[in-house]
Amino acid sequence: EDQVTQSPEALRLQEGESSSLNCSYTVSGLRGLFWYRQDPGKGPEFLFTLYSAGEEKEKERLKATLTKKESFLHITAPKPEDSATYLCAVYQDGSARQLTFGSGTQLTVLP
Amino acid sequence: EPEVTQTPSHQVTQMGQEVILRCVPISNHLYFYWYRQILGQKVEFLVSFYNNEISEKSEIFDDQFSVERPDGSNFTLKIRSTKLEDSAMYFCASSVEREETQYFGPGTRLLVL
């Protein structure tokens, strides 16, 4: 059973068209939720850490939010350079030294 | 800005051969990790390492794998007898403390023929 599920699998946006990516988790005891960006053939690049429900973090056109069941990555007025795969990962109780990743959302922003 | 580095960036090997993947974690970090990503699949945890010993490992991390911190800067993953299914991107990561953000290196693409 998947513990971290991301949707949609792929998303195509026009430049400037805002949208949200979803990460839902079913782990017992969330110890931290992380968003990463991954470009093709590269390592995950850290974006945000969220530890408790209600927490929000912002960076340029990106904003991450967390509830007790899911996290959203909101992208406002995206640009083509925002095209990448966005990964969600969690620490859970009993496994605080390993991240469990979702499958990612592949975002394409068209000019 | 400090970053995790990995060498080599690409490695091609024959099935049954041994490979060593190298990583230099961020200098003040205490926790080190290896993950792998088979093409088109999720990033999967292999092992975590703290205070010169393995602290957690996954089912993937069987007897063919080993990790070592041979000196104060390097962290290595050894695959003793490679199999075709070991072909993947291998990522090293490090964090200051447990439950803190893990920072990833650029990866080593391993191809087993």
PDB file of C-alpha atoms in Angstrom:
ATOM      1  CA  GLU A   1       0.000   0.000   0.000  1.00  0.00           C
ATOM      2  CA  ASP A   2       1.400   3.380  -1.052  1.00  0.00           C
ATOM      3  CA  GLN A   3       2.093   5.610   1.909  1.00  0.00           C
ATOM      4  CA  VAL A   4       2.772   8.740  -0.113  1.00  0.00           C
ATOM      5  CA  THR A   5       0.609   9.431  -3.152  1.00  0.00           C
ATOM      6  CA  GLN A   6       1.074  12.365  -5.464  1.00  0.00           C
ATOM      7  CA  SER A   7      -1.404  13.720  -7.973  1.00  0.00           C
ATOM      8  CA  PRO A   8      -1.653  14.424 -10.764  1.00  0.00           C
ATOM      9  CA  GLU A   9       1.104  12.277 -12.271  1.00  0.00           C
ATOM     10  CA  ALA A  10       1.642  14.904 -14.954  1.00  0.00           C
ATOM     11  CA  LEU A  11       0.465  18.479 -15.379  1.00  0.00           C
ATOM     12  CA  ARG A  12       0.805  20.815 -18.331  1.00  0.00           C
ATOM     13  CA  LEU A  13       0.245  24.527 -17.719  1.00  0.00           C
ATOM     14  CA  GLN A  14       0.471  27.608 -19.812  1.00  0.00           C
ATOM     15  CA  GLU A  15       2.912  30.206 -18.566  1.00  0.00           C
ATOM     16  CA  GLY A  16       1.106  32.267 -15.935  1.00  0.00           C
ATOM     17  CA  GLU A  17      -1.561  29.626 -15.269  1.00  0.00           C
ATOM     18  CA  SER A  18      -1.544  28.923 -11.528  1.00  0.00           C
ATOM     19  CA  SER A  19      -2.262  25.454 -10.148  1.00  0.00           C
ATOM     20  CA  SER A  20      -1.660  23.093  -7.225  1.00  0.00           C
ATOM     21  CA  LEU A  21       0.043  19.741  -6.805  1.00  0.00           C
ATOM     22  CA  ASN A  22      -1.180  17.310  -4.174  1.00  0.00           C
ATOM     23  CA  CYS A  23       0.651  14.943  -1.846  1.00  0.00           C
ATOM     24  CA  SER A  24      -1.482  12.730   0.392  1.00  0.00           C
ATOM     25  CA  TYR A  25       0.048  10.490   3.024  1.00  0.00           C
ATOM     26  CA  THR A  26      -1.203   7.607   5.124  1.00  0.00           C
ATOM     27  CA  VAL A  27       1.783   7.180   7.422  1.00  0.00           C
ATOM     28  CA  SER A  28       1.329   6.732  11.150  1.00  0.00           C
ATOM     29  CA  GLY A  29       2.819   9.689  12.927  1.00  0.00           C
ATOM     30  CA  LEU A  30       4.171  12.239  10.472  1.00  0.00           C
ATOM     31  CA  ARG A  31       7.532  13.543  11.605  1.00  0.00           C
ATOM     32  CA  GLY A  32       8.129  15.857   8.656  1.00  0.00           C
ATOM     33  CA  LEU A  33       7.070  16.387   5.052  1.00  0.00           C
ATOM     34  CA  PHE A  34       9.473  17.580   2.379  1.00  0.00           C
ATOM     35  CA  TRP A  35       9.091  18.937  -1.126  1.00  0.00           C
ATOM     36  CA  TYR A  36      11.880  18.523  -3.630  1.00  0.00           C
ATOM     37  CA  ARG A  37      12.306  19.504  -7.256  1.00  0.00           C
ATOM     38  CA  GLN A  38      14.035  17.058  -9.593  1.00  0.00           C
ATOM     39  CA  ASP A  39      15.284  17.924 -13.055  1.00  0.00           C
ATOM     40  CA  PRO A  40      15.937  15.060 -15.529  1.00  0.00           C
ATOM     41  CA  GLY A  41      19.088  13.131 -14.651  1.00  0.00           C
ATOM     42  CA  LYS A  42      19.725  15.215 -11.530  1.00  0.00           C
ATOM     43  CA  GLY A  43      19.393  14.781  -7.788  1.00  0.00           C
ATOM     44  CA  PRO A  44      16.399  16.031  -5.789  1.00  0.00           C
ATOM     45  CA  GLU A  45      16.775  19.721  -4.924  1.00  0.00           C
ATOM     46  CA  PHE A  46      15.315  20.757  -1.588  1.00  0.00           C
ATOM     47  CA  LEU A  47      12.403  23.204  -1.614  1.00  0.00           C
ATOM     48  CA  PHE A  48      10.450  23.074   1.667  1.00  0.00           C
ATOM     49  CA  THR A  49      10.120  21.324   5.003  1.00  0.00           C
ATOM     50  CA  LEU A  50       6.794  21.198   6.867  1.00  0.00           C
ATOM     51  CA  TYR A  51       6.427  19.694  10.317  1.00  0.00           C
ATOM     52  CA  SER A  52       2.921  20.404  11.575  1.00  0.00           C
ATOM     53  CA  ALA A  53      -0.604  20.821  10.231  1.00  0.00           C
ATOM     54  CA  GLY A  54      -1.394  24.422   9.360  1.00  0.00           C
ATOM     55  CA  GLU A  55       2.207  25.243   8.529  1.00  0.00           C
ATOM     56  CA  GLU A  56       2.932  27.141   5.307  1.00  0.00           C
ATOM     57  CA  LYS A  57       6.209  27.960   3.543  1.00  0.00           C
ATOM     58  CA  GLU A  58       6.768  30.221   0.553  1.00  0.00           C
ATOM     59  CA  LYS A  59       9.576  30.747  -1.925  1.00  0.00           C
ATOM     60  CA  GLU A  60       9.206  32.865  -5.037  1.00  0.00           C
ATOM     61  CA  ARG A  61       6.290  31.393  -7.035  1.00  0.00           C
ATOM     62  CA  LEU A  62       5.908  28.335  -4.792  1.00  0.00           C
ATOM     63  CA  LYS A  63       3.920  27.899  -1.599  1.00  0.00           C
ATOM     64  CA  ALA A  64       3.638  24.670   0.368  1.00  0.00           C
ATOM     65  CA  THR A  65       0.885  23.926   2.870  1.00  0.00           C
ATOM     66  CA  LEU A  66       0.233  20.992   5.195  1.00  0.00           C
ATOM     67  CA  THR A  67      -2.891  19.449   6.704  1.00  0.00           C
ATOM     68  CA  LYS A  68      -3.250  16.273   8.744  1.00  0.00           C
ATOM     69  CA  LYS A  69      -3.740  14.183   5.605  1.00  0.00           C
ATOM     70  CA  GLU A  70      -2.103  16.003   2.730  1.00  0.00           C
ATOM     71  CA  SER A  71       0.151  18.734   1.491  1.00  0.00           C
ATOM     72  CA  PHE A  72      -0.267  21.076  -1.438  1.00  0.00           C
ATOM     73  CA  LEU A  73       2.362  22.780  -3.515  1.00  0.00           C
ATOM     74  CA  HIS A  74       0.799  25.865  -5.044  1.00  0.00           C
ATOM     75  CA  ILE A  75       2.475  27.357  -8.097  1.00  0.00           C
ATOM     76  CA  THR A  76       1.528  30.935  -8.863  1.00  0.00           C
ATOM     77  CA  ALA A  77       2.078  32.352 -12.357  1.00  0.00           C
ATOM     78  CA  PRO A  78       4.549  29.618 -13.349  1.00  0.00           C
ATOM     79  CA  LYS A  79       7.311  30.134 -15.870  1.00  0.00           C
ATOM     80  CA  PRO A  80       8.851  27.577 -18.259  1.00  0.00           C
ATOM     81  CA  GLU A  81      11.853  27.245 -15.934  1.00  0.00           C
ATOM     82  CA  ASP A  82       9.516  25.801 -13.295  1.00  0.00           C
ATOM     83  CA  SER A  83       9.164  22.712 -15.478  1.00  0.00           C
ATOM     84  CA  ALA A  84      10.471  19.729 -13.466  1.00  0.00           C
ATOM     85  CA  THR A  85       9.270  16.764 -11.444  1.00  0.00           C
ATOM     86  CA  TYR A  86       8.139  17.751  -7.960  1.00  0.00           C
ATOM     87  CA  LEU A  87       8.654  15.111  -5.297  1.00  0.00           C
ATOM     88  CA  CYS A  88       7.022  14.796  -1.913  1.00  0.00           C
ATOM     89  CA  ALA A  89       8.693  12.778   0.848  1.00  0.00           C
ATOM     90  CA  VAL A  90       7.954  12.058   4.510  1.00  0.00           C
ATOM     91  CA  TYR A  91       9.576  10.988   7.714  1.00  0.00           C
ATOM     92  CA  GLN A  92       7.275   8.816   9.783  1.00  0.00           C
ATOM     93  CA  ASP A  93       7.311   7.436  13.334  1.00  0.00           C
ATOM     94  CA  GLY A  94       9.787   4.591  13.616  1.00  0.00           C
ATOM     95  CA  SER A  95      11.630   5.596  10.450  1.00  0.00           C
ATOM     96  CA  ALA A  96      12.998   9.019  11.213  1.00  0.00           C
ATOM     97  CA  ARG A  97      16.210   8.352   9.362  1.00  0.00           C
ATOM     98  CA  GLN A  98      14.681   7.427   6.015  1.00  0.00           C
ATOM     99  CA  LEU A  99      12.552   9.430   3.639  1.00  0.00           C
ATOM    100  CA  THR A 100       9.608   7.729   1.928  1.00  0.00           C
ATOM    101  CA  PHE A 101       9.013   9.313  -1.464  1.00  0.00           C
ATOM    102  CA  GLY A 102       5.969   9.654  -3.665  1.00  0.00           C
ATOM    103  CA  SER A 103       6.125   9.051  -7.398  1.00  0.00           C
ATOM    104  CA  GLY A 104       6.215  12.736  -8.202  1.00  0.00           C
ATOM    105  CA  THR A 105       4.273  15.131 -10.399  1.00  0.00           C
ATOM    106  CA  GLN A 106       5.896  15.971 -13.722  1.00  0.00           C
ATOM    107  CA  LEU A 107       5.138  19.631 -14.395  1.00  0.00           C
ATOM    108  CA  THR A 108       5.508  21.166 -17.837  1.00  0.00           C
ATOM    109  CA  VAL A 109       5.007  24.911 -18.240  1.00  0.00           C
ATOM    110  CA  LEU A 110       4.523  25.979 -21.831  1.00  0.00           C
ATOM    111  CA  PRO A 111       5.604  29.449 -23.001  1.00  0.00           C
TER     112      PRO A 111
ATOM    113  CA  GLU B   1      26.658  27.247  -0.658  1.00  0.00           C
ATOM    114  CA  PRO B   2      27.793  23.828   0.629  1.00  0.00           C
ATOM    115  CA  GLU B   3      26.610  20.858  -1.395  1.00  0.00           C
ATOM    116  CA  VAL B   4      26.850  17.097  -1.531  1.00  0.00           C
ATOM    117  CA  THR B   5      29.158  15.852  -4.267  1.00  0.00           C
ATOM    118  CA  GLN B   6      29.292  12.399  -5.858  1.00  0.00           C
ATOM    119  CA  THR B   7      31.751  10.593  -8.090  1.00  0.00           C
ATOM    120  CA  PRO B   8      31.715   9.221 -10.671  1.00  0.00           C
ATOM    121  CA  SER B   9      28.753  10.775 -12.436  1.00  0.00           C
ATOM    122  CA  HIS B  10      28.445   7.700 -14.651  1.00  0.00           C
ATOM    123  CA  GLN B  11      29.682   4.144 -14.177  1.00  0.00           C
ATOM    124  CA  VAL B  12      29.359   1.233 -16.588  1.00  0.00           C
ATOM    125  CA  THR B  13      30.273  -2.209 -15.288  1.00  0.00           C
ATOM    126  CA  GLN B  14      29.909  -5.857 -16.168  1.00  0.00           C
ATOM    127  CA  MET B  15      27.553  -8.083 -14.209  1.00  0.00           C
ATOM    128  CA  GLY B  16      29.366  -9.681 -11.275  1.00  0.00           C
ATOM    129  CA  GLN B  17      31.905  -6.901 -10.909  1.00  0.00           C
ATOM    130  CA  GLU B  18      32.327  -4.782  -7.793  1.00  0.00           C
ATOM    131  CA  VAL B  19      31.675  -1.045  -7.876  1.00  0.00           C
ATOM    132  CA  ILE B  20      32.324   1.687  -5.348  1.00  0.00           C
ATOM    133  CA  LEU B  21      30.293   4.869  -5.459  1.00  0.00           C
ATOM    134  CA  ARG B  22      31.727   7.849  -3.644  1.00  0.00           C
ATOM    135  CA  CYS B  23      30.142  10.795  -1.901  1.00  0.00           C
ATOM    136  CA  VAL B  24      31.373  13.816   0.005  1.00  0.00           C
ATOM    137  CA  PRO B  25      28.561  14.959   2.332  1.00  0.00           C
ATOM    138  CA  ILE B  26      28.161  18.533   3.539  1.00  0.00           C
ATOM    139  CA  SER B  27      30.943  19.125   6.041  1.00  0.00           C
ATOM    140  CA  ASN B  28      29.003  19.782   9.271  1.00  0.00           C
ATOM    141  CA  HIS B  29      26.383  17.103   8.638  1.00  0.00           C
ATOM    142  CA  LEU B  30      26.267  14.035  10.871  1.00  0.00           C
ATOM    143  CA  TYR B  31      23.789  11.732   9.112  1.00  0.00           C
ATOM    144  CA  PHE B  32      24.467  10.169   5.739  1.00  0.00           C
ATOM    145  CA  TYR B  33      22.201   8.256   3.395  1.00  0.00           C
ATOM    146  CA  TRP B  34      22.089   6.333   0.147  1.00  0.00           C
ATOM    147  CA  TYR B  35      19.028   6.151  -2.070  1.00  0.00           C
ATOM    148  CA  ARG B  36      18.479   4.728  -5.514  1.00  0.00           C
ATOM    149  CA  GLN B  37      16.089   5.531  -8.339  1.00  0.00           C
ATOM    150  CA  ILE B  38      15.464   3.011 -11.080  1.00  0.00           C
ATOM    151  CA  LEU B  39      14.542   4.758 -14.316  1.00  0.00           C
ATOM    152  CA  GLY B  40      10.929   5.934 -14.195  1.00  0.00           C
ATOM    153  CA  GLN B  41      10.398   4.781 -10.598  1.00  0.00           C
ATOM    154  CA  LYS B  42      10.333   6.304  -7.122  1.00  0.00           C
ATOM    155  CA  VAL B  43      13.360   7.313  -5.135  1.00  0.00           C
ATOM    156  CA  GLU B  44      13.958   4.410  -2.707  1.00  0.00           C
ATOM    157  CA  PHE B  45      15.811   4.426   0.605  1.00  0.00           C
ATOM    158  CA  LEU B  46      18.777   2.076   0.929  1.00  0.00           C
ATOM    159  CA  VAL B  47      20.652   2.900   4.133  1.00  0.00           C
ATOM    160  CA  SER B  48      21.361   5.549   6.739  1.00  0.00           C
ATOM    161  CA  PHE B  49      24.659   5.933   8.584  1.00  0.00           C
ATOM    162  CA  TYR B  50      25.501   7.774  11.783  1.00  0.00           C
ATOM    163  CA  ASN B  51      28.446   7.716  14.145  1.00  0.00           C
ATOM    164  CA  ASN B  52      30.285   5.238  11.928  1.00  0.00           C
ATOM    165  CA  GLU B  53      27.582   2.634  11.856  1.00  0.00           C
ATOM    166  CA  ILE B  54      24.438   1.765   9.944  1.00  0.00           C
ATOM    167  CA  SER B  55      21.367   3.110  11.742  1.00  0.00           C
ATOM    168  CA  GLU B  56      18.656   1.890   9.343  1.00  0.00           C
ATOM    169  CA  LYS B  57      18.568  -0.143   6.174  1.00  0.00           C
ATOM    170  CA  SER B  58      15.876  -1.241   3.759  1.00  0.00           C
ATOM    171  CA  GLU B  59      15.135  -4.683   2.381  1.00  0.00           C
ATOM    172  CA  ILE B  60      16.966  -3.673  -0.783  1.00  0.00           C
ATOM    173  CA  PHE B  61      20.203  -3.269   1.177  1.00  0.00           C
ATOM    174  CA  ASP B  62      21.205  -6.927   1.302  1.00  0.00           C
ATOM    175  CA  ASP B  63      24.590  -8.594   1.774  1.00  0.00           C
ATOM    176  CA  GLN B  64      25.899  -7.425  -1.611  1.00  0.00           C
ATOM    177  CA  PHE B  65      25.832  -3.819  -0.362  1.00  0.00           C
ATOM    178  CA  SER B  66      28.085  -2.164   2.193  1.00  0.00           C
ATOM    179  CA  VAL B  67      28.809   1.397   3.276  1.00  0.00           C
ATOM    180  CA  GLU B  68      31.867   2.957   4.793  1.00  0.00           C
ATOM    181  CA  ARG B  69      33.219   6.293   5.920  1.00  0.00           C
ATOM    182  CA  PRO B  70      36.899   5.673   5.260  1.00  0.00           C
ATOM    183  CA  ASP B  71      38.022   9.147   6.334  1.00  0.00           C
ATOM    184  CA  GLY B  72      36.592  12.406   7.630  1.00  0.00           C
ATOM    185  CA  SER B  73      35.051  13.462   4.359  1.00  0.00           C
ATOM    186  CA  ASN B  74      34.140  10.527   2.116  1.00  0.00           C
ATOM    187  CA  PHE B  75      31.153   8.194   2.359  1.00  0.00           C
ATOM    188  CA  THR B  76      31.084   5.190   0.056  1.00  0.00           C
ATOM    189  CA  LEU B  77      28.596   2.606  -1.184  1.00  0.00           C
ATOM    190  CA  LYS B  78      30.064  -0.682  -2.361  1.00  0.00           C
ATOM    191  CA  ILE B  79      28.122  -3.164  -4.454  1.00  0.00           C
ATOM    192  CA  ARG B  80      30.037  -6.430  -4.309  1.00  0.00           C
ATOM    193  CA  SER B  81      28.719  -8.433  -7.214  1.00  0.00           C
ATOM    194  CA  THR B  82      26.570  -6.295  -9.453  1.00  0.00           C
ATOM    195  CA  LYS B  83      23.384  -7.578 -11.072  1.00  0.00           C
ATOM    196  CA  LEU B  84      21.524  -6.243 -14.058  1.00  0.00           C
ATOM    197  CA  GLU B  85      18.771  -4.999 -11.742  1.00  0.00           C
ATOM    198  CA  ASP B  86      21.262  -2.797  -9.868  1.00  0.00           C
ATOM    199  CA  SER B  87      21.208  -0.405 -12.831  1.00  0.00           C
ATOM    200  CA  ALA B  88      19.852   2.847 -11.425  1.00  0.00           C
ATOM    201  CA  MET B  89      20.730   6.346 -10.287  1.00  0.00           C
ATOM    202  CA  TYR B  90      22.299   6.253  -6.838  1.00  0.00           C
ATOM    203  CA  PHE B  91      21.948   9.352  -4.685  1.00  0.00           C
ATOM    204  CA  CYS B  92      23.870  10.241  -1.583  1.00  0.00           C
ATOM    205  CA  ALA B  93      22.288  12.605   0.933  1.00  0.00           C
ATOM    206  CA  SER B  94      23.226  14.148   4.250  1.00  0.00           C
ATOM    207  CA  SER B  95      21.514  15.975   7.104  1.00  0.00           C
ATOM    208  CA  VAL B  96      22.603  17.844  10.202  1.00  0.00           C
ATOM    209  CA  GLU B  97      20.373  15.869  12.527  1.00  0.00           C
ATOM    210  CA  ARG B  98      17.789  13.103  12.234  1.00  0.00           C
ATOM    211  CA  GLU B  99      14.372  14.387  11.127  1.00  0.00           C
ATOM    212  CA  GLU B 100      16.075  17.347   9.546  1.00  0.00           C
ATOM    213  CA  THR B 101      16.201  18.154   5.857  1.00  0.00           C
ATOM    214  CA  GLN B 102      18.238  15.775   3.724  1.00  0.00           C
ATOM    215  CA  TYR B 103      20.311  17.393   0.985  1.00  0.00           C
ATOM    216  CA  PHE B 104      20.975  15.249  -2.055  1.00  0.00           C
ATOM    217  CA  GLY B 105      23.935  14.970  -4.371  1.00  0.00           C
ATOM    218  CA  PRO B 106      23.710  14.948  -8.176  1.00  0.00           C
ATOM    219  CA  GLY B 107      23.784  11.149  -8.345  1.00  0.00           C
ATOM    220  CA  THR B 108      25.809   8.411  -9.986  1.00  0.00           C
ATOM    221  CA  ARG B 109      24.200   6.677 -12.940  1.00  0.00           C
ATOM    222  CA  LEU B 110      25.155   3.004 -12.736  1.00  0.00           C
ATOM    223  CA  LEU B 111      24.674   0.755 -15.748  1.00  0.00           C
ATOM    224  CA  VAL B 112      25.270  -2.971 -15.327  1.00  0.00           C
ATOM    225  CA  LEU B 113      25.740  -4.899 -18.575  1.00  0.00           C
TER     226      LEU B 113
END
